Short mmCIF file of C-alpha atoms in Angstrom, two decimals:
data_model
loop_
_atom_site.label_atom_id
_atom_site.label_comp_id
_atom_site.label_asym_id
_atom_site.label_seq_id
_atom_site.Cartn_x
_atom_site.Cartn_y
_atom_site.Cartn_z
CA UNK A 29 111.26 -53.22 -91.23
CA UNK A 30 111.08 -55.18 -88.33
CA UNK A 31 108.14 -53.66 -86.64
CA UNK A 32 107.90 -56.02 -83.98
CA UNK A 33 111.45 -55.11 -82.82
CA UNK A 34 110.27 -51.43 -82.26
CA UNK A 35 106.76 -51.63 -81.29
CA UNK A 36 105.56 -54.87 -81.47
CA UNK A 37 103.23 -53.52 -84.37
CA UNK A 38 103.47 -53.59 -87.95
CA UNK A 39 103.96 -51.08 -91.12
CA UNK A 40 100.25 -50.08 -92.24
CA UNK A 41 101.37 -46.78 -94.11
CA UNK A 42 99.99 -46.74 -97.58
CA UNK A 43 101.07 -44.08 -99.92
CA UNK A 44 103.10 -43.66 -103.29
CA UNK A 45 105.76 -40.92 -104.22
CA UNK A 46 105.96 -40.25 -107.93
CA UNK A 47 108.83 -38.52 -109.62
CA UNK A 48 109.30 -36.03 -106.68
CA UNK A 49 106.14 -34.31 -107.98
CA UNK A 50 102.77 -36.46 -107.57
CA UNK A 51 101.39 -38.22 -104.54
CA UNK A 52 98.82 -40.88 -103.81
CA UNK A 53 97.46 -41.62 -99.86
CA UNK A 54 94.75 -43.70 -99.08
CA UNK A 55 93.51 -46.87 -97.53
CA UNK A 56 94.39 -48.98 -101.05
CA UNK A 57 97.22 -51.40 -100.50
CA UNK A 58 99.13 -53.20 -103.67
CA UNK A 59 97.17 -56.18 -103.93
CA UNK A 60 94.39 -57.92 -105.99
CA UNK A 61 91.95 -57.94 -102.98
CA UNK A 62 92.15 -54.48 -102.52
CA UNK A 63 92.09 -53.03 -106.05
CA UNK A 64 89.86 -55.57 -107.18
CA UNK A 65 87.31 -56.36 -104.11
CA UNK A 66 87.47 -54.00 -101.46
CA UNK A 67 85.97 -50.32 -101.58
CA UNK A 68 88.94 -47.69 -101.00
CA UNK A 69 89.25 -44.25 -101.06
CA UNK A 70 92.46 -42.12 -101.45
CA UNK A 71 93.48 -38.77 -102.71
CA UNK A 72 95.91 -37.85 -105.32
CA UNK A 73 97.88 -34.66 -105.51
CA UNK A 74 99.60 -33.77 -108.94
CA UNK A 75 102.25 -31.28 -109.52
CA UNK A 76 102.80 -30.85 -105.48
CA UNK A 77 106.63 -30.96 -104.90
CA UNK A 78 106.34 -29.47 -101.42
CA UNK A 79 104.06 -31.90 -100.14
CA UNK A 80 106.04 -34.43 -101.77
CA UNK A 81 109.08 -33.41 -99.91
CA UNK A 82 107.41 -33.66 -96.48
CA UNK A 83 106.36 -37.22 -97.29
CA UNK A 84 109.80 -38.18 -98.74
CA UNK A 85 111.23 -37.61 -95.13
CA UNK A 86 108.32 -39.91 -93.81
CA UNK A 87 109.75 -42.76 -96.22
CA UNK A 88 113.37 -41.82 -95.49
CA UNK A 89 112.58 -42.66 -91.88
CA UNK A 90 111.14 -45.94 -92.73
CA UNK A 91 114.39 -46.65 -94.83
CA UNK A 92 116.61 -45.68 -91.95
CA UNK A 93 115.32 -48.34 -89.61
CA UNK A 94 115.46 -51.33 -92.07
CA UNK A 95 117.95 -53.93 -90.69
CA UNK A 96 117.77 -52.30 -87.09
CA UNK A 97 116.19 -53.61 -83.75
CA UNK A 98 115.68 -50.50 -82.25
CA UNK A 99 114.89 -46.62 -82.70
CA UNK A 100 117.71 -44.03 -82.66
CA UNK A 101 117.58 -41.82 -79.53
CA UNK A 102 117.97 -38.53 -81.82
CA UNK A 103 116.54 -38.35 -85.38
CA UNK A 104 118.69 -36.97 -88.23
CA UNK A 105 117.40 -33.37 -89.02
CA UNK A 106 116.92 -34.63 -92.56
CA UNK A 107 114.00 -36.46 -91.04
CA UNK A 108 112.60 -33.60 -89.24
CA UNK A 109 108.92 -32.59 -90.45
CA UNK A 110 108.75 -29.92 -92.97
CA UNK A 111 105.09 -28.95 -92.33
CA UNK A 112 102.89 -29.57 -89.02
CA UNK A 113 99.71 -28.49 -87.54
CA UNK A 114 101.39 -25.21 -86.28
CA UNK A 115 103.47 -24.71 -89.54
CA UNK A 116 100.99 -25.93 -92.59
CA UNK A 117 101.91 -25.96 -95.97
CA UNK A 118 100.17 -22.90 -98.26
CA UNK A 119 98.91 -24.13 -101.51
CA UNK A 120 96.34 -24.08 -104.20
CA UNK A 121 94.27 -27.00 -104.55
CA UNK A 122 92.03 -27.24 -107.75
CA UNK A 123 92.37 -23.34 -107.45
CA UNK A 124 91.04 -23.46 -104.04
CA UNK A 125 93.23 -21.75 -101.13
CA UNK A 126 94.13 -24.28 -98.99
CA UNK A 127 96.41 -25.26 -96.21
CA UNK A 128 97.92 -29.13 -95.73
CA UNK A 129 100.05 -31.13 -93.47
CA UNK A 130 101.26 -34.83 -93.13
CA UNK A 131 101.43 -36.94 -89.83
CA UNK A 132 102.56 -40.10 -88.67
CA UNK A 133 102.14 -42.93 -85.98
CA UNK A 134 103.48 -44.27 -83.82
CA UNK A 135 104.58 -41.49 -81.50
CA UNK A 136 107.80 -43.31 -81.48
CA UNK A 137 108.38 -42.14 -85.14
CA UNK A 138 107.71 -38.40 -85.19
CA UNK A 139 110.59 -36.69 -84.90
CA UNK A 140 110.72 -33.00 -84.25
CA UNK A 141 108.18 -31.01 -86.38
CA UNK A 142 106.29 -33.94 -87.09
CA UNK A 143 102.64 -33.87 -86.06
CA UNK A 144 101.19 -37.21 -84.34
CA UNK A 145 98.45 -38.80 -86.21
CA UNK A 146 96.24 -38.35 -82.88
CA UNK A 147 96.97 -34.74 -82.41
CA UNK A 148 96.18 -34.12 -86.57
CA UNK A 149 92.58 -35.71 -86.18
CA UNK A 150 92.16 -33.68 -82.75
CA UNK A 151 93.08 -30.44 -84.99
CA UNK A 152 90.37 -31.41 -87.64
CA UNK A 153 87.77 -32.15 -84.98
CA UNK A 154 88.41 -29.07 -83.08
CA UNK A 155 88.10 -26.93 -86.05
CA UNK A 156 84.74 -28.14 -87.17
CA UNK A 157 81.95 -25.71 -86.32
CA UNK A 158 78.85 -27.55 -87.95
CA UNK A 159 79.49 -31.41 -88.57
CA UNK A 160 81.83 -34.26 -88.43
CA UNK A 161 81.60 -37.24 -90.78
CA UNK A 162 83.91 -40.16 -89.91
CA UNK A 163 83.94 -43.38 -92.30
CA UNK A 164 86.13 -46.26 -90.90
CA UNK A 165 86.14 -49.97 -91.35
CA UNK A 166 86.61 -50.54 -87.55
CA UNK A 167 85.58 -48.22 -84.69
CA UNK A 168 86.73 -49.71 -81.22
CA UNK A 169 88.26 -47.47 -78.60
CA UNK A 170 90.33 -50.47 -76.97
CA UNK A 171 94.22 -50.73 -76.70
CA UNK A 172 94.85 -54.82 -76.49
CA UNK A 173 97.71 -56.92 -75.45
CA UNK A 174 98.05 -60.60 -75.18
CA UNK A 175 97.08 -60.48 -71.60
CA UNK A 176 94.36 -57.81 -71.17
CA UNK A 177 92.34 -54.81 -72.79
CA UNK A 178 91.98 -51.45 -71.70
CA UNK A 179 89.86 -48.74 -72.66
CA UNK A 180 91.21 -46.22 -75.14
CA UNK A 181 89.60 -42.88 -74.96
CA UNK A 182 91.43 -40.57 -77.08
CA UNK A 183 89.26 -40.52 -80.04
CA UNK A 184 86.19 -41.52 -78.52
CA UNK A 185 86.39 -38.67 -75.84
CA UNK A 186 87.04 -36.21 -78.63
CA UNK A 187 84.00 -36.97 -80.44
CA UNK A 188 82.11 -36.78 -76.99
CA UNK A 189 83.56 -33.31 -76.48
CA UNK A 190 82.56 -32.38 -79.89
CA UNK A 191 78.94 -33.47 -79.28
CA UNK A 192 78.08 -32.54 -75.93
CA UNK A 193 80.34 -29.23 -75.48
CA UNK A 194 80.14 -27.95 -78.95
CA UNK A 195 77.04 -29.34 -80.38
CA UNK A 196 78.73 -30.54 -83.69
CA UNK A 197 76.65 -32.79 -85.42
CA UNK A 198 78.64 -36.25 -85.85
CA UNK A 199 78.00 -38.79 -88.46
CA UNK A 200 79.50 -42.26 -88.09
CA UNK A 201 79.69 -44.91 -91.02
CA UNK A 202 81.74 -48.36 -89.79
CA UNK A 203 81.75 -51.32 -91.81
CA UNK A 204 79.97 -54.55 -90.87
CA UNK A 205 81.98 -57.68 -91.64
CA UNK A 206 82.96 -60.79 -89.75
CA UNK A 207 85.73 -59.45 -87.70
CA UNK A 208 83.56 -56.63 -86.21
CA UNK A 209 84.39 -56.74 -82.69
CA UNK A 210 80.86 -57.22 -80.81
CA UNK A 211 82.06 -54.38 -78.18
CA UNK A 212 81.86 -51.74 -81.17
CA UNK A 213 77.99 -51.97 -80.38
CA UNK A 214 78.40 -51.19 -76.92
CA UNK A 215 80.25 -48.15 -77.39
CA UNK A 216 78.09 -46.89 -80.23
CA UNK A 217 75.24 -47.50 -77.70
CA UNK A 218 77.56 -45.46 -74.82
CA UNK A 219 77.94 -42.76 -77.60
CA UNK A 220 74.29 -42.67 -78.45
CA UNK A 221 73.26 -42.11 -74.77
CA UNK A 222 75.26 -39.51 -74.09
CA UNK A 223 72.85 -36.98 -76.33
CA UNK A 224 69.97 -38.10 -74.24
CA UNK A 225 67.77 -35.35 -73.36
CA UNK A 226 70.48 -32.81 -74.63
CA UNK A 227 69.40 -29.92 -77.06
CA UNK A 228 71.42 -29.95 -80.55
CA UNK A 229 73.31 -33.18 -79.39
CA UNK A 230 73.04 -35.14 -82.95
CA UNK A 231 75.02 -38.31 -83.19
CA UNK A 232 74.01 -40.91 -85.86
CA UNK A 233 75.33 -44.21 -86.98
CA UNK A 234 74.85 -47.01 -89.82
CA UNK A 235 76.62 -50.02 -90.75
CA UNK A 236 78.08 -50.50 -94.21
CA UNK A 237 77.66 -54.00 -95.05
CA UNK A 238 78.60 -55.29 -98.65
CA UNK A 239 77.66 -58.64 -98.46
CA UNK A 240 74.19 -58.34 -96.70
CA UNK A 241 72.32 -60.00 -99.16
CA UNK A 242 74.74 -62.91 -99.56
CA UNK A 243 73.52 -66.35 -98.71
CA UNK A 244 75.32 -67.83 -95.66
CA UNK A 245 77.10 -70.39 -97.32
CA UNK A 246 80.35 -72.48 -96.29
CA UNK A 247 82.39 -70.82 -99.30
CA UNK A 248 81.76 -67.31 -97.81
CA UNK A 249 82.55 -68.44 -94.12
CA UNK A 250 85.62 -69.45 -95.49
CA UNK A 251 86.64 -66.78 -97.66
CA UNK A 252 89.52 -65.01 -96.34
CA UNK A 253 88.91 -61.44 -98.20
CA UNK A 254 85.14 -60.62 -97.93
CA UNK A 255 84.06 -57.64 -99.88
CA UNK A 256 84.33 -54.87 -97.64
CA UNK A 257 84.49 -50.76 -97.06
CA UNK A 258 87.83 -50.13 -96.24
CA UNK A 259 87.55 -46.22 -96.22
CA UNK A 260 89.33 -44.56 -93.47
CA UNK A 261 88.66 -40.84 -93.49
CA UNK A 262 87.00 -37.67 -91.64
CA UNK A 263 85.50 -34.61 -93.33
CA UNK A 264 83.96 -31.77 -91.57
CA UNK A 265 82.97 -28.22 -93.06
CA UNK A 266 86.48 -26.64 -93.33
CA UNK A 267 89.04 -29.71 -93.34
CA UNK A 268 89.57 -33.49 -93.98
CA UNK A 269 91.72 -36.08 -92.83
CA UNK A 270 92.50 -39.33 -94.65
CA UNK A 271 94.91 -41.71 -93.16
CA UNK A 272 95.83 -45.37 -93.08
CA UNK A 273 94.34 -46.76 -89.79
CA UNK A 274 90.74 -47.64 -88.34
CA UNK A 275 89.82 -45.79 -85.24
CA UNK A 276 91.10 -48.38 -83.16
CA UNK A 277 93.69 -47.95 -80.24
CA UNK A 278 96.38 -50.54 -81.18
CA UNK A 279 96.49 -49.08 -84.62
CA UNK A 280 97.63 -45.63 -83.28
CA UNK A 281 99.98 -46.86 -80.74
CA UNK A 282 101.55 -49.44 -82.11
CA UNK A 283 101.33 -49.59 -85.98
CA UNK A 284 103.17 -47.47 -88.43
CA UNK A 285 101.03 -45.34 -90.69
CA UNK A 286 100.51 -41.76 -92.25
CA UNK A 287 97.76 -39.45 -92.40
CA UNK A 288 97.06 -36.13 -94.51
CA UNK A 289 95.38 -32.89 -92.99
CA UNK A 290 93.60 -30.45 -95.74
CA UNK A 291 92.22 -27.41 -94.61
CA UNK A 292 90.03 -25.16 -97.12
CA UNK A 293 88.32 -22.13 -96.30
CA UNK A 294 86.11 -22.18 -99.60
CA UNK A 295 84.32 -25.70 -99.80
CA UNK A 296 81.49 -24.86 -101.74
CA UNK A 297 83.17 -25.36 -105.23
CA UNK A 298 82.43 -28.79 -106.53
CA UNK A 299 86.29 -29.26 -107.52
CA UNK A 300 86.80 -28.52 -103.53
CA UNK A 301 88.42 -31.47 -101.86
CA UNK A 302 86.20 -31.22 -99.10
CA UNK A 303 83.31 -31.04 -101.32
CA UNK A 304 84.31 -34.39 -103.08
CA UNK A 305 85.00 -36.01 -100.00
CA UNK A 306 81.49 -34.99 -98.27
CA UNK A 307 79.90 -36.16 -101.29
CA UNK A 308 81.48 -39.39 -101.31
CA UNK A 309 80.30 -39.87 -97.50
CA UNK A 310 76.68 -38.78 -98.12
CA UNK A 311 76.57 -41.15 -101.24
CA UNK A 312 77.73 -43.78 -98.97
CA UNK A 313 75.43 -42.90 -96.12
CA UNK A 314 72.30 -42.88 -98.14
CA UNK A 315 73.16 -46.38 -100.24
CA UNK A 316 71.13 -49.16 -99.61
CA UNK A 317 74.18 -50.85 -98.27
CA UNK A 318 74.18 -48.28 -95.31
CA UNK A 319 71.77 -49.60 -92.43
CA UNK A 320 71.16 -48.66 -88.56
CA UNK A 321 71.63 -51.75 -86.54
CA UNK A 322 69.10 -53.24 -84.70
CA UNK A 323 70.07 -56.34 -82.54
CA UNK A 324 68.38 -59.55 -82.78
CA UNK A 325 68.67 -62.74 -81.28
CA UNK A 326 69.09 -64.36 -85.19
CA UNK A 327 72.67 -64.28 -86.11
CA UNK A 328 73.93 -63.90 -89.51
CA UNK A 329 77.43 -65.31 -91.08
CA UNK A 330 79.82 -63.44 -88.98
CA UNK A 331 77.71 -64.35 -85.64
CA UNK A 332 76.94 -60.86 -84.95
CA UNK A 333 73.71 -59.08 -85.10
CA UNK A 334 71.76 -58.83 -88.18
CA UNK A 335 71.16 -55.25 -90.00
CA UNK A 336 67.65 -54.40 -90.52
CA UNK A 337 66.69 -51.90 -92.88
CA UNK A 338 66.81 -48.11 -91.63
CA UNK A 339 63.61 -47.05 -90.05
CA UNK A 340 63.33 -43.61 -91.11
CA UNK A 341 62.23 -42.59 -94.32
CA UNK A 342 65.78 -41.65 -95.89
CA UNK A 343 65.64 -42.30 -99.70
CA UNK A 344 68.48 -44.62 -100.95
CA UNK A 345 70.41 -44.09 -103.93
CA UNK A 346 72.79 -46.72 -105.93
CA UNK A 347 76.36 -47.17 -104.99
CA UNK A 348 79.07 -46.94 -107.34
CA UNK A 349 80.93 -50.47 -107.40
CA UNK A 350 84.31 -49.19 -108.10
CA UNK A 351 86.58 -47.77 -105.61
CA UNK A 352 86.01 -43.91 -104.69
CA UNK A 353 88.74 -41.51 -105.27
CA UNK A 354 89.22 -38.03 -104.92
CA UNK A 355 92.00 -35.86 -106.88
CA UNK A 356 93.46 -32.26 -106.68
CA UNK A 357 96.02 -30.45 -108.88
CA UNK A 358 98.28 -28.45 -106.46
CA UNK A 359 100.65 -25.69 -106.86
CA UNK A 360 102.68 -24.26 -104.03
#
Protein backbone atom coordinates (compact mmCIF):
# COMPACT_ATOMS: atom_id res chain seq x y z
CA UNK A 1 0.00 0.00 0.00
CA UNK A 2 1.27 3.43 -0.95
CA UNK A 3 0.17 5.15 2.26
CA UNK A 4 2.02 8.34 1.34
CA UNK A 5 -0.35 8.83 -1.58
CA UNK A 6 -3.45 8.53 0.63
CA UNK A 7 -2.64 10.27 3.86
CA UNK A 8 1.13 10.75 4.19
CA UNK A 9 1.02 8.03 6.84
CA UNK A 10 2.01 4.39 7.12
CA UNK A 11 0.40 0.99 7.52
CA UNK A 12 0.61 0.15 11.22
CA UNK A 13 -2.10 -2.50 11.56
CA UNK A 14 -1.01 -5.65 13.33
CA UNK A 15 -3.40 -8.60 13.20
CA UNK A 16 -3.55 -12.19 11.96
CA UNK A 17 -6.50 -14.11 10.53
CA UNK A 18 -6.08 -17.89 10.52
CA UNK A 19 -8.32 -20.34 8.62
CA UNK A 20 -11.29 -17.96 8.88
CA UNK A 21 -11.66 -19.09 12.51
CA UNK A 22 -8.95 -17.56 14.69
CA UNK A 23 -7.73 -14.00 15.25
CA UNK A 24 -4.72 -12.31 16.83
CA UNK A 25 -4.64 -8.54 17.28
CA UNK A 26 -2.14 -6.52 19.28
CA UNK A 27 1.10 -4.58 19.28
CA UNK A 28 3.55 -7.22 18.04
CA UNK A 29 5.05 -7.12 14.57
CA UNK A 30 6.65 -10.01 12.69
CA UNK A 31 10.30 -9.27 13.39
CA UNK A 32 12.85 -10.52 15.87
CA UNK A 33 13.05 -7.22 17.70
CA UNK A 34 9.31 -7.25 18.39
CA UNK A 35 9.07 -10.91 19.38
CA UNK A 36 12.42 -11.21 21.13
CA UNK A 37 13.30 -7.82 22.57
CA UNK A 38 10.13 -5.76 22.95
CA UNK A 39 7.44 -6.27 25.59
CA UNK A 40 4.27 -6.70 23.55
CA UNK A 41 0.63 -7.46 24.31
CA UNK A 42 -2.10 -8.96 22.16
CA UNK A 43 -5.31 -10.94 22.39
CA UNK A 44 -6.10 -14.24 20.66
CA UNK A 45 -9.60 -15.44 19.77
CA UNK A 46 -10.13 -19.08 18.89
CA UNK A 47 -13.18 -20.35 16.99
CA UNK A 48 -14.76 -16.94 16.43
CA UNK A 49 -15.81 -16.84 12.78
CA UNK A 50 -18.13 -13.82 13.16
CA UNK A 51 -15.33 -11.57 14.44
CA UNK A 52 -13.05 -12.97 11.74
CA UNK A 53 -15.57 -11.95 9.08
CA UNK A 54 -15.50 -8.34 10.23
CA UNK A 55 -11.70 -8.18 10.48
CA UNK A 56 -11.43 -9.88 7.09
CA UNK A 57 -13.23 -6.90 5.57
CA UNK A 58 -10.57 -4.53 6.91
CA UNK A 59 -7.91 -6.76 5.37
CA UNK A 60 -9.88 -6.74 2.10
CA UNK A 61 -10.05 -2.93 2.25
CA UNK A 62 -6.27 -2.76 2.48
CA UNK A 63 -5.94 -5.23 -0.39
CA UNK A 64 -8.29 -3.14 -2.55
CA UNK A 65 -5.92 -0.16 -2.24
CA UNK A 66 -2.77 -1.87 -3.47
CA UNK A 67 -1.29 -0.34 -6.61
CA UNK A 68 -3.66 2.65 -6.26
CA UNK A 69 -2.73 6.25 -5.51
CA UNK A 70 -6.06 7.48 -4.13
CA UNK A 71 -8.98 6.27 -2.05
CA UNK A 72 -12.21 5.60 -4.00
CA UNK A 73 -15.06 8.07 -3.61
CA UNK A 74 -17.40 5.24 -2.55
CA UNK A 75 -16.48 1.91 -0.98
CA UNK A 76 -17.82 -1.44 -2.14
CA UNK A 77 -20.58 -2.81 0.10
CA UNK A 78 -18.39 -5.86 0.63
CA UNK A 79 -16.08 -3.64 2.66
CA UNK A 80 -18.77 -2.21 4.94
CA UNK A 81 -18.40 -2.98 8.63
CA UNK A 82 -20.43 -5.90 9.97
CA UNK A 83 -20.35 -4.71 13.60
CA UNK A 84 -19.73 -1.31 15.14
CA UNK A 85 -20.32 0.65 18.34
CA UNK A 86 -24.07 0.74 17.67
CA UNK A 87 -24.38 -2.91 16.60
CA UNK A 88 -21.94 -5.04 18.59
CA UNK A 89 -21.26 -8.73 18.12
CA UNK A 90 -22.91 -10.77 20.89
CA UNK A 91 -20.76 -13.74 21.91
CA UNK A 92 -19.41 -15.89 24.72
CA UNK A 93 -15.73 -15.38 25.58
CA UNK A 94 -14.32 -17.91 28.04
CA UNK A 95 -17.91 -18.67 29.03
CA UNK A 96 -18.52 -14.99 29.80
CA UNK A 97 -21.28 -13.07 28.06
CA UNK A 98 -19.54 -10.43 25.92
CA UNK A 99 -19.89 -7.86 23.16
CA UNK A 100 -17.18 -6.97 20.66
CA UNK A 101 -16.44 -4.99 17.52
CA UNK A 102 -13.39 -3.84 15.56
CA UNK A 103 -12.54 -0.25 14.65
CA UNK A 104 -10.25 1.31 12.07
CA UNK A 105 -8.09 4.36 11.36
CA UNK A 106 -7.71 6.81 9.75
CA UNK A 107 -11.25 8.01 9.20
CA UNK A 108 -10.48 7.98 5.49
CA UNK A 109 -10.43 4.17 5.76
CA UNK A 110 -13.78 3.84 7.55
CA UNK A 111 -16.58 2.79 5.16
CA UNK A 112 -20.21 2.66 6.21
CA UNK A 113 -20.87 0.85 9.52
CA UNK A 114 -17.19 0.92 10.50
CA UNK A 115 -16.33 2.65 13.79
CA UNK A 116 -13.41 5.09 13.83
CA UNK A 117 -10.75 4.23 16.43
CA UNK A 118 -11.27 7.47 18.34
CA UNK A 119 -15.00 6.81 18.62
CA UNK A 120 -14.26 3.27 19.84
CA UNK A 121 -11.97 4.64 22.57
CA UNK A 122 -14.60 7.22 23.52
CA UNK A 123 -17.19 4.48 23.96
CA UNK A 124 -14.92 2.55 26.33
CA UNK A 125 -14.07 5.59 28.47
CA UNK A 126 -17.68 6.79 28.53
CA UNK A 127 -18.87 3.39 29.83
CA UNK A 128 -16.31 3.39 32.66
CA UNK A 129 -17.80 3.96 36.11
CA UNK A 130 -14.84 3.28 38.41
CA UNK A 131 -11.48 3.34 36.65
CA UNK A 132 -9.63 3.68 33.34
CA UNK A 133 -6.17 2.08 33.06
CA UNK A 134 -4.14 3.03 29.97
CA UNK A 135 -0.83 1.48 28.87
CA UNK A 136 0.93 2.97 25.82
CA UNK A 137 4.45 3.50 24.58
CA UNK A 138 3.99 7.22 23.91
CA UNK A 139 1.44 9.77 25.09
CA UNK A 140 1.56 13.03 23.16
CA UNK A 141 -1.64 14.96 22.29
CA UNK A 142 0.01 16.76 19.40
CA UNK A 143 -0.43 16.55 15.64
CA UNK A 144 2.71 17.39 13.67
CA UNK A 145 3.45 18.37 10.10
CA UNK A 146 6.73 19.33 8.45
CA UNK A 147 6.10 22.98 9.30
CA UNK A 148 4.15 23.12 12.58
CA UNK A 149 2.80 21.29 15.61
CA UNK A 150 -0.77 21.73 16.86
CA UNK A 151 -2.58 20.58 20.00
CA UNK A 152 -4.65 17.44 19.39
CA UNK A 153 -7.27 17.37 22.17
CA UNK A 154 -9.28 14.29 21.20
CA UNK A 155 -7.99 11.78 23.78
CA UNK A 156 -6.45 14.25 26.23
CA UNK A 157 -9.78 16.06 26.53
CA UNK A 158 -11.70 12.81 27.04
CA UNK A 159 -9.41 11.88 29.96
CA UNK A 160 -9.98 15.31 31.54
CA UNK A 161 -13.72 14.88 31.15
CA UNK A 162 -13.64 11.48 32.89
CA UNK A 163 -11.52 12.86 35.73
CA UNK A 164 -13.37 16.09 36.45
CA UNK A 165 -16.96 15.49 35.41
CA UNK A 166 -17.38 11.81 36.32
CA UNK A 167 -14.73 11.22 39.02
CA UNK A 168 -13.33 8.17 37.22
CA UNK A 169 -9.94 7.03 38.52
CA UNK A 170 -7.31 7.19 35.75
CA UNK A 171 -3.93 5.44 35.66
CA UNK A 172 -1.45 6.12 32.83
CA UNK A 173 1.50 3.78 32.24
CA UNK A 174 3.82 5.27 29.61
CA UNK A 175 7.11 3.91 28.29
CA UNK A 176 10.28 5.85 28.99
CA UNK A 177 12.88 5.55 26.22
CA UNK A 178 15.18 7.55 23.98
CA UNK A 179 12.30 8.64 21.70
CA UNK A 180 10.11 9.99 24.50
CA UNK A 181 9.20 13.55 23.57
CA UNK A 182 10.03 16.03 26.38
CA UNK A 183 6.60 17.62 25.88
CA UNK A 184 5.09 14.42 27.26
CA UNK A 185 6.03 15.56 30.77
CA UNK A 186 4.39 18.95 30.22
CA UNK A 187 1.11 17.35 29.23
CA UNK A 188 1.26 14.92 32.14
CA UNK A 189 1.86 17.84 34.53
CA UNK A 190 -1.13 19.59 33.01
CA UNK A 191 -3.32 16.52 33.57
CA UNK A 192 -2.18 16.30 37.18
CA UNK A 193 -2.85 19.98 37.74
CA UNK A 194 -6.48 19.67 36.71
CA UNK A 195 -7.12 17.48 39.78
CA UNK A 196 -5.76 20.08 42.18
CA UNK A 197 -8.21 20.67 45.03
CA UNK A 198 -10.97 18.71 43.28
CA UNK A 199 -12.56 16.02 45.42
CA UNK A 200 -12.57 12.48 44.00
CA UNK A 201 -10.30 13.47 41.09
CA UNK A 202 -7.65 10.75 40.89
CA UNK A 203 -4.89 10.66 38.27
CA UNK A 204 -1.64 8.74 38.66
CA UNK A 205 1.13 8.37 36.08
CA UNK A 206 4.10 6.03 35.94
CA UNK A 207 6.83 5.57 33.35
CA UNK A 208 7.96 2.07 32.41
CA UNK A 209 11.71 1.91 31.79
CA UNK A 210 13.16 -1.52 30.93
CA UNK A 211 16.67 -0.10 30.58
CA UNK A 212 16.87 2.06 33.68
CA UNK A 213 19.66 -0.06 35.19
CA UNK A 214 21.83 -0.09 32.05
CA UNK A 215 25.07 1.86 31.92
CA UNK A 216 25.19 4.73 29.42
CA UNK A 217 27.52 3.27 26.84
CA UNK A 218 28.12 4.12 23.22
CA UNK A 219 26.73 0.72 22.30
CA UNK A 220 23.47 1.53 24.07
CA UNK A 221 23.18 4.95 22.46
CA UNK A 222 23.67 3.53 18.98
CA UNK A 223 21.31 0.58 19.38
CA UNK A 224 18.31 1.02 17.06
CA UNK A 225 16.00 -1.30 19.01
CA UNK A 226 16.15 -0.81 22.78
CA UNK A 227 14.28 -3.02 25.20
CA UNK A 228 10.87 -1.41 25.27
CA UNK A 229 7.35 -1.80 26.63
CA UNK A 230 5.19 -1.44 23.49
CA UNK A 231 1.78 -2.24 25.00
CA UNK A 232 -1.12 -0.32 23.46
CA UNK A 233 -4.32 -1.01 25.37
CA UNK A 234 -6.88 0.36 27.81
CA UNK A 235 -8.97 -1.52 30.37
CA UNK A 236 -11.87 -0.30 32.51
CA UNK A 237 -14.27 -1.89 34.98
CA UNK A 238 -16.47 -3.12 32.11
CA UNK A 239 -14.57 -2.94 28.81
CA UNK A 240 -11.21 -3.06 27.07
CA UNK A 241 -9.64 -1.54 23.97
CA UNK A 242 -6.63 -3.19 22.34
CA UNK A 243 -5.12 -1.36 19.39
CA UNK A 244 -2.10 -0.76 17.19
CA UNK A 245 -1.46 2.90 18.06
CA UNK A 246 0.21 4.95 20.74
CA UNK A 247 -1.87 7.88 21.96
CA UNK A 248 -0.22 10.35 19.61
CA UNK A 249 -2.17 12.61 17.27
CA UNK A 250 -0.45 11.65 14.02
CA UNK A 251 -1.04 7.94 14.59
CA UNK A 252 -4.82 8.29 14.52
CA UNK A 253 -5.06 11.02 11.89
CA UNK A 254 -2.61 9.62 9.34
CA UNK A 255 -1.64 5.99 9.96
CA UNK A 256 -3.64 2.86 9.19
CA UNK A 257 -4.42 0.83 12.29
CA UNK A 258 -7.06 -1.41 13.81
CA UNK A 259 -8.58 -1.63 17.25
CA UNK A 260 -10.70 -4.15 19.15
CA UNK A 261 -13.32 -3.31 21.79
CA UNK A 262 -14.60 -5.93 24.23
CA UNK A 263 -17.45 -5.30 26.69
CA UNK A 264 -18.20 -7.74 29.50
CA UNK A 265 -20.80 -7.49 32.26
CA UNK A 266 -19.26 -10.04 34.64
CA UNK A 267 -15.53 -9.33 35.03
CA UNK A 268 -14.97 -11.13 38.32
CA UNK A 269 -14.10 -14.51 36.78
CA UNK A 270 -10.36 -15.07 36.39
CA UNK A 271 -10.89 -16.22 32.79
CA UNK A 272 -12.61 -12.96 31.85
CA UNK A 273 -10.65 -10.99 29.24
CA UNK A 274 -11.20 -7.80 31.25
CA UNK A 275 -9.89 -9.46 34.43
CA UNK A 276 -6.83 -10.81 32.57
CA UNK A 277 -6.00 -7.37 31.15
CA UNK A 278 -6.48 -5.67 34.51
CA UNK A 279 -4.11 -8.21 36.10
CA UNK A 280 -1.48 -7.52 33.42
CA UNK A 281 -1.77 -3.78 33.98
CA UNK A 282 -1.50 -4.06 37.76
CA UNK A 283 1.48 -6.41 37.47
CA UNK A 284 3.29 -3.83 35.35
CA UNK A 285 2.11 -0.92 37.50
CA UNK A 286 3.65 -2.48 40.62
CA UNK A 287 6.76 -3.66 38.78
CA UNK A 288 10.18 -2.28 39.77
CA UNK A 289 10.45 -1.02 36.17
CA UNK A 290 7.49 1.35 36.67
CA UNK A 291 8.52 4.59 38.37
CA UNK A 292 7.12 7.99 39.05
CA UNK A 293 9.06 10.70 37.27
CA UNK A 294 10.96 13.31 39.24
CA UNK A 295 12.72 15.75 36.88
CA UNK A 296 16.34 16.50 37.79
CA UNK A 297 19.19 18.36 36.21
CA UNK A 298 21.10 15.11 35.72
CA UNK A 299 20.30 13.54 32.35
CA UNK A 300 20.35 9.88 31.41
CA UNK A 301 21.28 8.30 28.06
CA UNK A 302 18.17 9.55 26.31
CA UNK A 303 18.83 13.17 27.32
CA UNK A 304 15.63 13.27 29.38
CA UNK A 305 14.82 13.43 33.08
CA UNK A 306 16.08 10.57 35.20
CA UNK A 307 13.63 8.21 36.83
CA UNK A 308 13.74 8.15 40.61
CA UNK A 309 12.25 5.45 42.85
CA UNK A 310 8.58 5.99 43.74
CA UNK A 311 7.99 8.12 46.81
CA UNK A 312 5.03 6.09 48.05
CA UNK A 313 5.20 2.83 49.97
CA UNK A 314 3.80 0.66 47.19
CA UNK A 315 5.26 -2.83 47.20
CA UNK A 316 7.00 -4.03 44.06
CA UNK A 317 6.74 -7.40 42.38
CA UNK A 318 8.90 -9.20 39.83
CA UNK A 319 8.01 -8.60 36.20
CA UNK A 320 7.76 -11.48 33.76
CA UNK A 321 10.25 -11.01 30.95
CA UNK A 322 8.23 -12.77 28.26
CA UNK A 323 5.63 -10.80 26.25
CA UNK A 324 2.23 -10.64 27.92
CA UNK A 325 -0.79 -12.07 26.14
CA UNK A 326 -4.40 -12.85 26.87
CA UNK A 327 -6.57 -15.32 25.07
CA UNK A 328 -10.22 -16.11 24.66
CA UNK A 329 -12.34 -18.96 23.35
CA UNK A 330 -15.22 -17.49 21.40
CA UNK A 331 -18.61 -18.83 20.39
CA UNK A 332 -21.07 -16.78 18.41
